[in-house]
PDB file of C-alpha atoms in Angstrom:
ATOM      1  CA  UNK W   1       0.000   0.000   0.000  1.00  0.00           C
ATOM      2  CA  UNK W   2       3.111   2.497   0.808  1.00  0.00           C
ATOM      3  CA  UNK W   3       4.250   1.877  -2.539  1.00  0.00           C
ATOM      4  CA  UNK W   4       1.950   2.364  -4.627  1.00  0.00           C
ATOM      5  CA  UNK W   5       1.167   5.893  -2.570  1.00  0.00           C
ATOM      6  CA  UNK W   6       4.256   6.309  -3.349  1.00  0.00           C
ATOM      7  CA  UNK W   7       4.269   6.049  -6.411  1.00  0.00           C
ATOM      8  CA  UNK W   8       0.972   8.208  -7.429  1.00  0.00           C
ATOM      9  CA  UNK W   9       2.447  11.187  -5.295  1.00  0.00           C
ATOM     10  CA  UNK W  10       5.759  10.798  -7.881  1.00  0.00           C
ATOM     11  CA  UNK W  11       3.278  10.570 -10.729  1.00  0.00           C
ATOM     12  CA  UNK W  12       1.367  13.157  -9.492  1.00  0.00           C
ATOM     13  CA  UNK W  13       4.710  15.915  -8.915  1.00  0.00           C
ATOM     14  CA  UNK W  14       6.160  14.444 -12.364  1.00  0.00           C
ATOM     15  CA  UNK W  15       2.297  15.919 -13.679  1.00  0.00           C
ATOM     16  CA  UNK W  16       2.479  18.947 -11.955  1.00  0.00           C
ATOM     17  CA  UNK W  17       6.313  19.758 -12.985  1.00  0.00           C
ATOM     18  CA  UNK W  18       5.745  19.081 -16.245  1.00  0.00           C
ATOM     19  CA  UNK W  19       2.362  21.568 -16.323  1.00  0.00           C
ATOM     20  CA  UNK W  20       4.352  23.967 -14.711  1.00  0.00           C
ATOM     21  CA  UNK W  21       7.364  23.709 -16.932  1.00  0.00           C
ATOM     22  CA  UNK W  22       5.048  24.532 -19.832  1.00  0.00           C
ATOM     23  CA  UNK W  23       3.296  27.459 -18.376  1.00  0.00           C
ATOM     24  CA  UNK W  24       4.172  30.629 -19.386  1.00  0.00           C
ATOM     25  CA  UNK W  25       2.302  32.345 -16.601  1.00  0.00           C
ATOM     26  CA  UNK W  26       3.941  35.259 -14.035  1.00  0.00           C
ATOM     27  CA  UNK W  27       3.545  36.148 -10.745  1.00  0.00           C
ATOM     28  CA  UNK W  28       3.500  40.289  -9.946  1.00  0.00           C
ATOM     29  CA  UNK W  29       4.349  41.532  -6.607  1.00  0.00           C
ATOM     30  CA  UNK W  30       3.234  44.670  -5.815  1.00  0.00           C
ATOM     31  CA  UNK W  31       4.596  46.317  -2.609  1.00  0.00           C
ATOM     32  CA  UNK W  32       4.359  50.696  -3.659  1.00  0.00           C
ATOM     33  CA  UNK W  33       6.689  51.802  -5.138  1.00  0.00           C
ATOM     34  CA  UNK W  34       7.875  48.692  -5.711  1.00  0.00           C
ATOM     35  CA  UNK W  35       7.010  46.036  -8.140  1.00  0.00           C
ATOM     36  CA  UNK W  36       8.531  42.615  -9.046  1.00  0.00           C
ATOM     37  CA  UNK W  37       7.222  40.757 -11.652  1.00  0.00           C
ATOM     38  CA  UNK W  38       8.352  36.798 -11.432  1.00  0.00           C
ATOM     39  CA  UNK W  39       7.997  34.063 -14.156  1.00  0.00           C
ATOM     40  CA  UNK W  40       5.395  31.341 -12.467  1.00  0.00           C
ATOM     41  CA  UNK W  41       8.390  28.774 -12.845  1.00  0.00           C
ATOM     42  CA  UNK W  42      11.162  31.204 -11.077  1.00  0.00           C
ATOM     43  CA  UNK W  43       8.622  32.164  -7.956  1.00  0.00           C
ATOM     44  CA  UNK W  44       7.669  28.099  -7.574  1.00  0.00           C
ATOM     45  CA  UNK W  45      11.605  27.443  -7.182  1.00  0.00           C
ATOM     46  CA  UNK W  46      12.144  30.514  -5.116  1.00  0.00           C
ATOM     47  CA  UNK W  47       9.095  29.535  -2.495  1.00  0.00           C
ATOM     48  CA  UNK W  48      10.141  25.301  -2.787  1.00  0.00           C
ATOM     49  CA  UNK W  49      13.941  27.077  -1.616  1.00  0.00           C
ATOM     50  CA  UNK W  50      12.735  29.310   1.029  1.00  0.00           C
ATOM     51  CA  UNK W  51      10.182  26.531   2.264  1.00  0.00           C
ATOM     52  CA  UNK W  52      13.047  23.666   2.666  1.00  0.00           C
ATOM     53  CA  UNK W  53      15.966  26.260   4.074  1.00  0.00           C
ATOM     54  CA  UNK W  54      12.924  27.629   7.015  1.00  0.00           C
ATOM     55  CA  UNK W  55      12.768  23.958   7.775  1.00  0.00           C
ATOM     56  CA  UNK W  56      15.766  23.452   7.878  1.00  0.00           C
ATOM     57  CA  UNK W  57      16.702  26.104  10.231  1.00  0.00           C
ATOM     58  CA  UNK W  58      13.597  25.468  11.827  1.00  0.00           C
ATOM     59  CA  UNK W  59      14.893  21.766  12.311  1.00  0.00           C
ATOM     60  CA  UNK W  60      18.722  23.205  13.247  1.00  0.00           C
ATOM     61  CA  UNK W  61      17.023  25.105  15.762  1.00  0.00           C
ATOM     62  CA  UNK W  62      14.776  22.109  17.918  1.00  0.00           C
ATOM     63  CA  UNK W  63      18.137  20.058  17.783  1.00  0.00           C
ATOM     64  CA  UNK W  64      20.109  22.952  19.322  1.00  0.00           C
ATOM     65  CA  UNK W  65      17.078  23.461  22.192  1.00  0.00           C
ATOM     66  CA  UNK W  66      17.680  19.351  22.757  1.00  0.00           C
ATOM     67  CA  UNK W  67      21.918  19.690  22.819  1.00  0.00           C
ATOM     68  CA  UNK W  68      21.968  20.312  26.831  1.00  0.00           C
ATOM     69  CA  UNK W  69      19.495  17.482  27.502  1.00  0.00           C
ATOM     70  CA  UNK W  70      21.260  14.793  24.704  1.00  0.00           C
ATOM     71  CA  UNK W  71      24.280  15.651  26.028  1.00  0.00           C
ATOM     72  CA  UNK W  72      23.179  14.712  29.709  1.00  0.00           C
ATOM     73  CA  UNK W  73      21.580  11.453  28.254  1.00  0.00           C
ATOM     74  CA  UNK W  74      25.032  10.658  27.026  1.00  0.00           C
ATOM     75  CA  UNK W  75      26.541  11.453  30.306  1.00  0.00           C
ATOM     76  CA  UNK W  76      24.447   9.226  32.081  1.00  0.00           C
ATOM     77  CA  UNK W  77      24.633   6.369  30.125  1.00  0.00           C
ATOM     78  CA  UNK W  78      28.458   6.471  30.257  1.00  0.00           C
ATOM     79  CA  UNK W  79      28.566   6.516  34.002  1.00  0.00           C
ATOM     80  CA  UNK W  80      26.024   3.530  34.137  1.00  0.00           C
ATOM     81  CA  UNK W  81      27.888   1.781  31.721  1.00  0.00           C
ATOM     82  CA  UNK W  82      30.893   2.346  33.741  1.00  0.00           C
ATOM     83  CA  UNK W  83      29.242   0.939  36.737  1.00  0.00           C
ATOM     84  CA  UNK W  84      27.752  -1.809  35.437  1.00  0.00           C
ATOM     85  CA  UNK W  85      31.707  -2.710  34.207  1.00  0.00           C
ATOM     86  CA  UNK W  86      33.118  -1.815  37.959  1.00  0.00           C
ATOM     87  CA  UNK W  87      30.412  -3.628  39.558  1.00  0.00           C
ATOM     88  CA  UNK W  88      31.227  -7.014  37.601  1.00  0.00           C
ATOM     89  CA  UNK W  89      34.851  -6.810  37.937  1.00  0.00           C
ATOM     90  CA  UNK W  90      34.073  -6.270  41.993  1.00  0.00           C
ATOM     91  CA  UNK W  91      31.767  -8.597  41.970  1.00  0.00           C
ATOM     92  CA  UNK W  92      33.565 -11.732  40.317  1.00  0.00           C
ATOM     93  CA  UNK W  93      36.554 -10.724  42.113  1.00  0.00           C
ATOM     94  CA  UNK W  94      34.890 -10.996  45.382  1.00  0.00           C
ATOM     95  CA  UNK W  95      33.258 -13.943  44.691  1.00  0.00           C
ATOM     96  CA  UNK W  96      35.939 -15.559  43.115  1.00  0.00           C
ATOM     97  CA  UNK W  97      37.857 -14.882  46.286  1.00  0.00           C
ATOM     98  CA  UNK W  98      40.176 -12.183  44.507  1.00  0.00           C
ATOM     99  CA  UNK W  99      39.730 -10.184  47.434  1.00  0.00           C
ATOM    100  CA  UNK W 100      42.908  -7.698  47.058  1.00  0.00           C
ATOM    101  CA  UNK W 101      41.115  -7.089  43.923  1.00  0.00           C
ATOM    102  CA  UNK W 102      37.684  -6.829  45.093  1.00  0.00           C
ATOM    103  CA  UNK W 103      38.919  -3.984  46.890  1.00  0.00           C
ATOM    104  CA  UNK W 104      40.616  -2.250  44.932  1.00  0.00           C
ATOM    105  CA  UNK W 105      38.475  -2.472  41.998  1.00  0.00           C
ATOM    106  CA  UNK W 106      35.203  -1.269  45.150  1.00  0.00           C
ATOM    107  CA  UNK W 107      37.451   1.487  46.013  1.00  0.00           C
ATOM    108  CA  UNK W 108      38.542   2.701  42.956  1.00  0.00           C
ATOM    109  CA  UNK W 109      34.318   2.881  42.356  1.00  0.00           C
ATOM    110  CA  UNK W 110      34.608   4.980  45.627  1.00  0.00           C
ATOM    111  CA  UNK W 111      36.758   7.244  44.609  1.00  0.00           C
ATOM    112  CA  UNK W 112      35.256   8.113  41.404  1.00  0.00           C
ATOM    113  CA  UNK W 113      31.904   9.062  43.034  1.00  0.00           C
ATOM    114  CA  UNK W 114      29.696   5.611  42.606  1.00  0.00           C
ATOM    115  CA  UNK W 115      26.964   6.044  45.478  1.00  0.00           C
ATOM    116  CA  UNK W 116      26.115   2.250  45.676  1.00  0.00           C
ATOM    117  CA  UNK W 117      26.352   1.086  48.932  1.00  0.00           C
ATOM    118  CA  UNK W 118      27.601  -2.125  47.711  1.00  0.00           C
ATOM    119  CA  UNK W 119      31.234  -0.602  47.258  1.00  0.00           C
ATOM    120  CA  UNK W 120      31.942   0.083  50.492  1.00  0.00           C
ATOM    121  CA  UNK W 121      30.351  -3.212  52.111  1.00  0.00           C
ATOM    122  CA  UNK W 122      32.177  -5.205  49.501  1.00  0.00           C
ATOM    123  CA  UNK W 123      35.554  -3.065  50.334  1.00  0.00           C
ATOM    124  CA  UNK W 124      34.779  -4.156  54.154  1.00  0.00           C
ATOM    125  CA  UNK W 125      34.172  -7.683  53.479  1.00  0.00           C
ATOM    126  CA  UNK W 126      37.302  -8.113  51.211  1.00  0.00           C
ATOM    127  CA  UNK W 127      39.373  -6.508  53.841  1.00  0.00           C
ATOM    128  CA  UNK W 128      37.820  -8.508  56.561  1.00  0.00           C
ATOM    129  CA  UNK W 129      38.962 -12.107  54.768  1.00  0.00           C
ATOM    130  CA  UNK W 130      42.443 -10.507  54.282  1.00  0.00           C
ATOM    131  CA  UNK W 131      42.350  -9.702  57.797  1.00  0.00           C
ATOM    132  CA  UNK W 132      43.136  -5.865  57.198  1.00  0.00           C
ATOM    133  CA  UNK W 133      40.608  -4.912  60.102  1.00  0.00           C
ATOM    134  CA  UNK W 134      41.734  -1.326  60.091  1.00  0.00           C
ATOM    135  CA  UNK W 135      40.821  -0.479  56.548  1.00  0.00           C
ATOM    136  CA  UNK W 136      37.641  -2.705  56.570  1.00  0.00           C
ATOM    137  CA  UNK W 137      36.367  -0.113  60.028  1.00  0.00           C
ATOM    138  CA  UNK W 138      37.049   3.184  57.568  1.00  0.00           C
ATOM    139  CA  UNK W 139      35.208   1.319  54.757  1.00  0.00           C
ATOM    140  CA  UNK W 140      32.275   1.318  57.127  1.00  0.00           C
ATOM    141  CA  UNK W 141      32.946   4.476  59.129  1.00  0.00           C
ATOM    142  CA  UNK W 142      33.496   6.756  56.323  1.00  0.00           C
ATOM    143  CA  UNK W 143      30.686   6.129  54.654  1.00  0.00           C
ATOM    144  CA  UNK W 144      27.339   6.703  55.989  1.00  0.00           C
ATOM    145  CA  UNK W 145      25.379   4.670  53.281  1.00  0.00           C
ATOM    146  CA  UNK W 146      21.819   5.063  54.897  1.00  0.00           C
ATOM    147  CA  UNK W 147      22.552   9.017  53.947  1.00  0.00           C
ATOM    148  CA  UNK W 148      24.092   8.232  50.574  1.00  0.00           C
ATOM    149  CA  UNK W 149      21.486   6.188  49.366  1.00  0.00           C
ATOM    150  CA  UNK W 150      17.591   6.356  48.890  1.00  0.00           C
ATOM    151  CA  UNK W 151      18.079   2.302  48.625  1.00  0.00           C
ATOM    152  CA  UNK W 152      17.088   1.003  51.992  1.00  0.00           C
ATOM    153  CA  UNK W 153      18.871  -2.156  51.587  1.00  0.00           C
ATOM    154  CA  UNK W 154      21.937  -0.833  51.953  1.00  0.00           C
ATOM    155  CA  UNK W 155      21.201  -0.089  55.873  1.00  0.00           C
ATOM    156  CA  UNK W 156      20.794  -3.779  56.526  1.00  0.00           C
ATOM    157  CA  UNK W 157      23.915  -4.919  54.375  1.00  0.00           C
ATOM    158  CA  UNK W 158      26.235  -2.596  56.451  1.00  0.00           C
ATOM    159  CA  UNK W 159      24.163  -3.876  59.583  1.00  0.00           C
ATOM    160  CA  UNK W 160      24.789  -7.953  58.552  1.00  0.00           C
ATOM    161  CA  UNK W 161      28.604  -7.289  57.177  1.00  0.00           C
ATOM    162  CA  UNK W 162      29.263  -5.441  60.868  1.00  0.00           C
ATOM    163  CA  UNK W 163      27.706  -8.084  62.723  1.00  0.00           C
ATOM    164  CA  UNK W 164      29.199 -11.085  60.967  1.00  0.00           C
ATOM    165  CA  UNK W 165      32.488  -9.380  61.181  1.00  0.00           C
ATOM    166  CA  UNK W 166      31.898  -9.871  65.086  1.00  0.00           C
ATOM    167  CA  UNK W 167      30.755 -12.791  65.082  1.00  0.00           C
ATOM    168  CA  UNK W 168      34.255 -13.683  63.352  1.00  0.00           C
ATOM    169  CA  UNK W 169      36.408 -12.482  65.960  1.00  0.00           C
ATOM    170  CA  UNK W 170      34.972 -14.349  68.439  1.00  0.00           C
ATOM    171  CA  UNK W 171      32.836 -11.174  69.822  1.00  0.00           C
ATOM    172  CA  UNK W 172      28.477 -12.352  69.789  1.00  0.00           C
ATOM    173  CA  UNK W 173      27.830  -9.673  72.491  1.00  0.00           C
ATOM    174  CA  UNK W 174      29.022  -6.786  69.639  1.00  0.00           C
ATOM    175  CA  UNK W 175      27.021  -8.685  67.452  1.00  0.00           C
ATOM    176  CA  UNK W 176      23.876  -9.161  69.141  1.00  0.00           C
ATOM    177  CA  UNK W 177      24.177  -5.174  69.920  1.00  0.00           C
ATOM    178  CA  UNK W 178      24.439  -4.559  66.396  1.00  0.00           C
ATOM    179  CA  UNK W 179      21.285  -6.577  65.433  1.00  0.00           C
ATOM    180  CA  UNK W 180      19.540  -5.245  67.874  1.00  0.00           C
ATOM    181  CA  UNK W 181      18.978  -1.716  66.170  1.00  0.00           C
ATOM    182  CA  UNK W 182      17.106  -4.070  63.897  1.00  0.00           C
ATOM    183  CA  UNK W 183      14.905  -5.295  66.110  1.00  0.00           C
ATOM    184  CA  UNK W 184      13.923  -1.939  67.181  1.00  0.00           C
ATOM    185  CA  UNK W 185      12.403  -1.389  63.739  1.00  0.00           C
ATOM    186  CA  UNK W 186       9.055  -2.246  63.193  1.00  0.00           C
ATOM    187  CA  UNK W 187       9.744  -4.869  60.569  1.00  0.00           C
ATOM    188  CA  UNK W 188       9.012  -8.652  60.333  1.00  0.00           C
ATOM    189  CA  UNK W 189      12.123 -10.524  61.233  1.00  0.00           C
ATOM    190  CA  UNK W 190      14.753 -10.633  58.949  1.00  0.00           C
ATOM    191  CA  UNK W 191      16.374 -13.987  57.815  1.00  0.00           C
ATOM    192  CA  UNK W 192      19.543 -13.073  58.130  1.00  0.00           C
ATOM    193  CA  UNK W 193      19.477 -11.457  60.918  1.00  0.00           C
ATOM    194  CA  UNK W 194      17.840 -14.282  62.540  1.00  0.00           C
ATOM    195  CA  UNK W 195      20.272 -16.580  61.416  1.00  0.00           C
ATOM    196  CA  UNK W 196      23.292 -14.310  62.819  1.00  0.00           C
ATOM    197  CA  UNK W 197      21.419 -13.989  66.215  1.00  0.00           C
ATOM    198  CA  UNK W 198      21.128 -18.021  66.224  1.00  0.00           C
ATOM    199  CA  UNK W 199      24.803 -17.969  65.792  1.00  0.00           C
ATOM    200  CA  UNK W 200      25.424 -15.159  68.266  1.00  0.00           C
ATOM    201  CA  UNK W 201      23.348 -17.128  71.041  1.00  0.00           C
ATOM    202  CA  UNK W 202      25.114 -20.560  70.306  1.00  0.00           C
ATOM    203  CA  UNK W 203      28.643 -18.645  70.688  1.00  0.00           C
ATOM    204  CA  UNK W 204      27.143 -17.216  73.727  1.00  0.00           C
ATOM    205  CA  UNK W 205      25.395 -20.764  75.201  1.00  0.00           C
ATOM    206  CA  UNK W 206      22.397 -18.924  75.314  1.00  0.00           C
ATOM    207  CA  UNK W 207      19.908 -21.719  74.683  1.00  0.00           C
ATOM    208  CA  UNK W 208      16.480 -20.798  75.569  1.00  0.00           C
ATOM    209  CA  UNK W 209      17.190 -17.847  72.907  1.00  0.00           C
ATOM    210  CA  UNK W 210      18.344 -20.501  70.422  1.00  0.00           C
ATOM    211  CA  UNK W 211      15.120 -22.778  70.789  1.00  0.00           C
ATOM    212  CA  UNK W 212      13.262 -19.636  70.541  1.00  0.00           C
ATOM    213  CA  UNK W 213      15.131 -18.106  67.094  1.00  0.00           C
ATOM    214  CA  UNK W 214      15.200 -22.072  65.720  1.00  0.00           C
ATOM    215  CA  UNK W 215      11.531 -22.421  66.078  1.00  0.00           C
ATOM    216  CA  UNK W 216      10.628 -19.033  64.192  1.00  0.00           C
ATOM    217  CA  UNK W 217      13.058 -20.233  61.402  1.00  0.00           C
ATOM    218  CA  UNK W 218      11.442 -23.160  61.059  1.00  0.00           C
ATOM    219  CA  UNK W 219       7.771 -21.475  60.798  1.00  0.00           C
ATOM    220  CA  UNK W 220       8.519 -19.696  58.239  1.00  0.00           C
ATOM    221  CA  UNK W 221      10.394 -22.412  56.189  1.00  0.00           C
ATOM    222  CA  UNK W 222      13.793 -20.316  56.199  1.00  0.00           C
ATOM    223  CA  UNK W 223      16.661 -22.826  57.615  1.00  0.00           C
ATOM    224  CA  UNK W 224      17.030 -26.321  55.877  1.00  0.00           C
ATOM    225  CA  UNK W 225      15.651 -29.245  58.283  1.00  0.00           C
ATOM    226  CA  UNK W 226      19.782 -31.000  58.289  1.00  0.00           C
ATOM    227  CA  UNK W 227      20.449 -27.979  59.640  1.00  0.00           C
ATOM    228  CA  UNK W 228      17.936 -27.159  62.066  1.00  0.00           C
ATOM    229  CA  UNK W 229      18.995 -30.927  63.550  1.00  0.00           C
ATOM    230  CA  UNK W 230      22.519 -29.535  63.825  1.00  0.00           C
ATOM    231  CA  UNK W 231      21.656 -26.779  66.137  1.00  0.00           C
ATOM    232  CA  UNK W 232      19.426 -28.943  67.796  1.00  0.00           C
ATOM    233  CA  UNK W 233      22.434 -31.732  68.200  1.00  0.00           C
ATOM    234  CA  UNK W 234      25.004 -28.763  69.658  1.00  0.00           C
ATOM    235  CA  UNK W 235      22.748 -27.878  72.248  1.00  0.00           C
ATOM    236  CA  UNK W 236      22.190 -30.997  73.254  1.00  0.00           C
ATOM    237  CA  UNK W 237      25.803 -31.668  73.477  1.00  0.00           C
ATOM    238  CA  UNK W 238      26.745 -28.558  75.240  1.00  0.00           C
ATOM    239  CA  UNK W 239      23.680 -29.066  78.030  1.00  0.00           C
ATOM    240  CA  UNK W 240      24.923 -32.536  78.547  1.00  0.00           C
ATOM    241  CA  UNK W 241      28.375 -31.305  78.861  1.00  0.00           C
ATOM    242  CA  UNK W 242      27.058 -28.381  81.773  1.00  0.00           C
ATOM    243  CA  UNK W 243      25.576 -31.616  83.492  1.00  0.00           C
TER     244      UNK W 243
END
């Protein structure tokens, strides 16, 4: 259907340029004193000029009003681009248990003004395995990434990463004083903060609180029942150890 439109409106212009080629009418503008008189072909050819060049400039004109906001566009999509690259190096590095150059390629992101609050809890958490405890605390400390961030999930990573760090060195009192700011939100129970507290409580021999964490876990289907019967086994061990 385009094509044959297309072709009658090329039929149709062929018609009309050829009528027009073989007219010997004129066009007479009158503007006092002045007057201009204009073979019909010469004032078609003039008006077809001036029509295309005002569109043009009309055209030149919209693309310069668009420049700022194109150019921004452009911008953008460079720095995501560039995030999306520094976030799968970190990533795979930290995963991969590059952690020297997890952090490195998290700081760099840092540095270069990247607001997810996944570079600096990655940073921490690379440190932490290479046992570089001082520079894991200033990932943390420096960066306030519940201020940073309109992503609330970045809150609770920093709160996990600084418990489990505890719960590494052999401190579940820090720990359990770190989840507790969770529990003073009105939220449903996280799982993995429950699952740090039921580690927190076993380092601490805290049993009843155990029983009491295992039981919610296993209402709402979140620890596997192997390991549920673990727990279970280590507290039975450790009671029949007290005597």
């Amino acid at each position: 259907m385009k094509f044959l439109l297309s072709i009658l409106i090329l039929f149709a212009a062929a018609v009309a340029l050829g009528t027009l080629l073989q007219n010997t009418a004129y066009v007479l503008l009158v503007y006092p004193p002045y007057r201009i008189e204009l073979s019909l072909k010469l004032f078609v050819a003039l008006f077809l000029l001036i029509f295309v060049f005002g569109y043009w400039l009309m055209h030149l004109f919209s693309m310069a009003t668009k420049l700022p906001a194109m150019v921004q566009k452009l911008r953008l999509d460079r720095a995501q681009n560039r995030a999306r690259k520094l976030m799968d190096v970190t990533l795979s590095a930290f995963f991969e248990g590059r952690y020297a150059e997890a952090e490195k390629a998290a700081a760099k992101a840092m540095d270069m003004g990247e607001r997810s609050g996944l570079y600096p809890i990655i940073a921490a958490r690379s440190a932490h395995e290479m046992a570089a405890f001082d520079r894991r605390d200033a990932y943390l400390a420096t960066n306030d990434i519940e201020s940073q961030n309109d992503f609330k999930g970045d809150s609770t990573l920093r709160l996990l990463a600084t418990a489990r760090f505890k719960l590494d060195q052999h401190d579940p009192e820090g720990a359990l004083g770190t989840l507790q700011s969770w529990r003073e939100r009105p939220a449903k129970p996280h799982h993995g903060v429950l699952m740090l507290e039921l580690e927190a409580h076993q380092q601490t021999g805290n049993w009843g609180e155990v029983m009491n964490i295992l039981k919610q876990l296993e209402k709402r289907n979140l620890i596997e029942p192997a390991q549920a019967e673990k727990v279970r086994e280590r507290m039975r061990e450790a009671m029949a150890r007290a005597g």
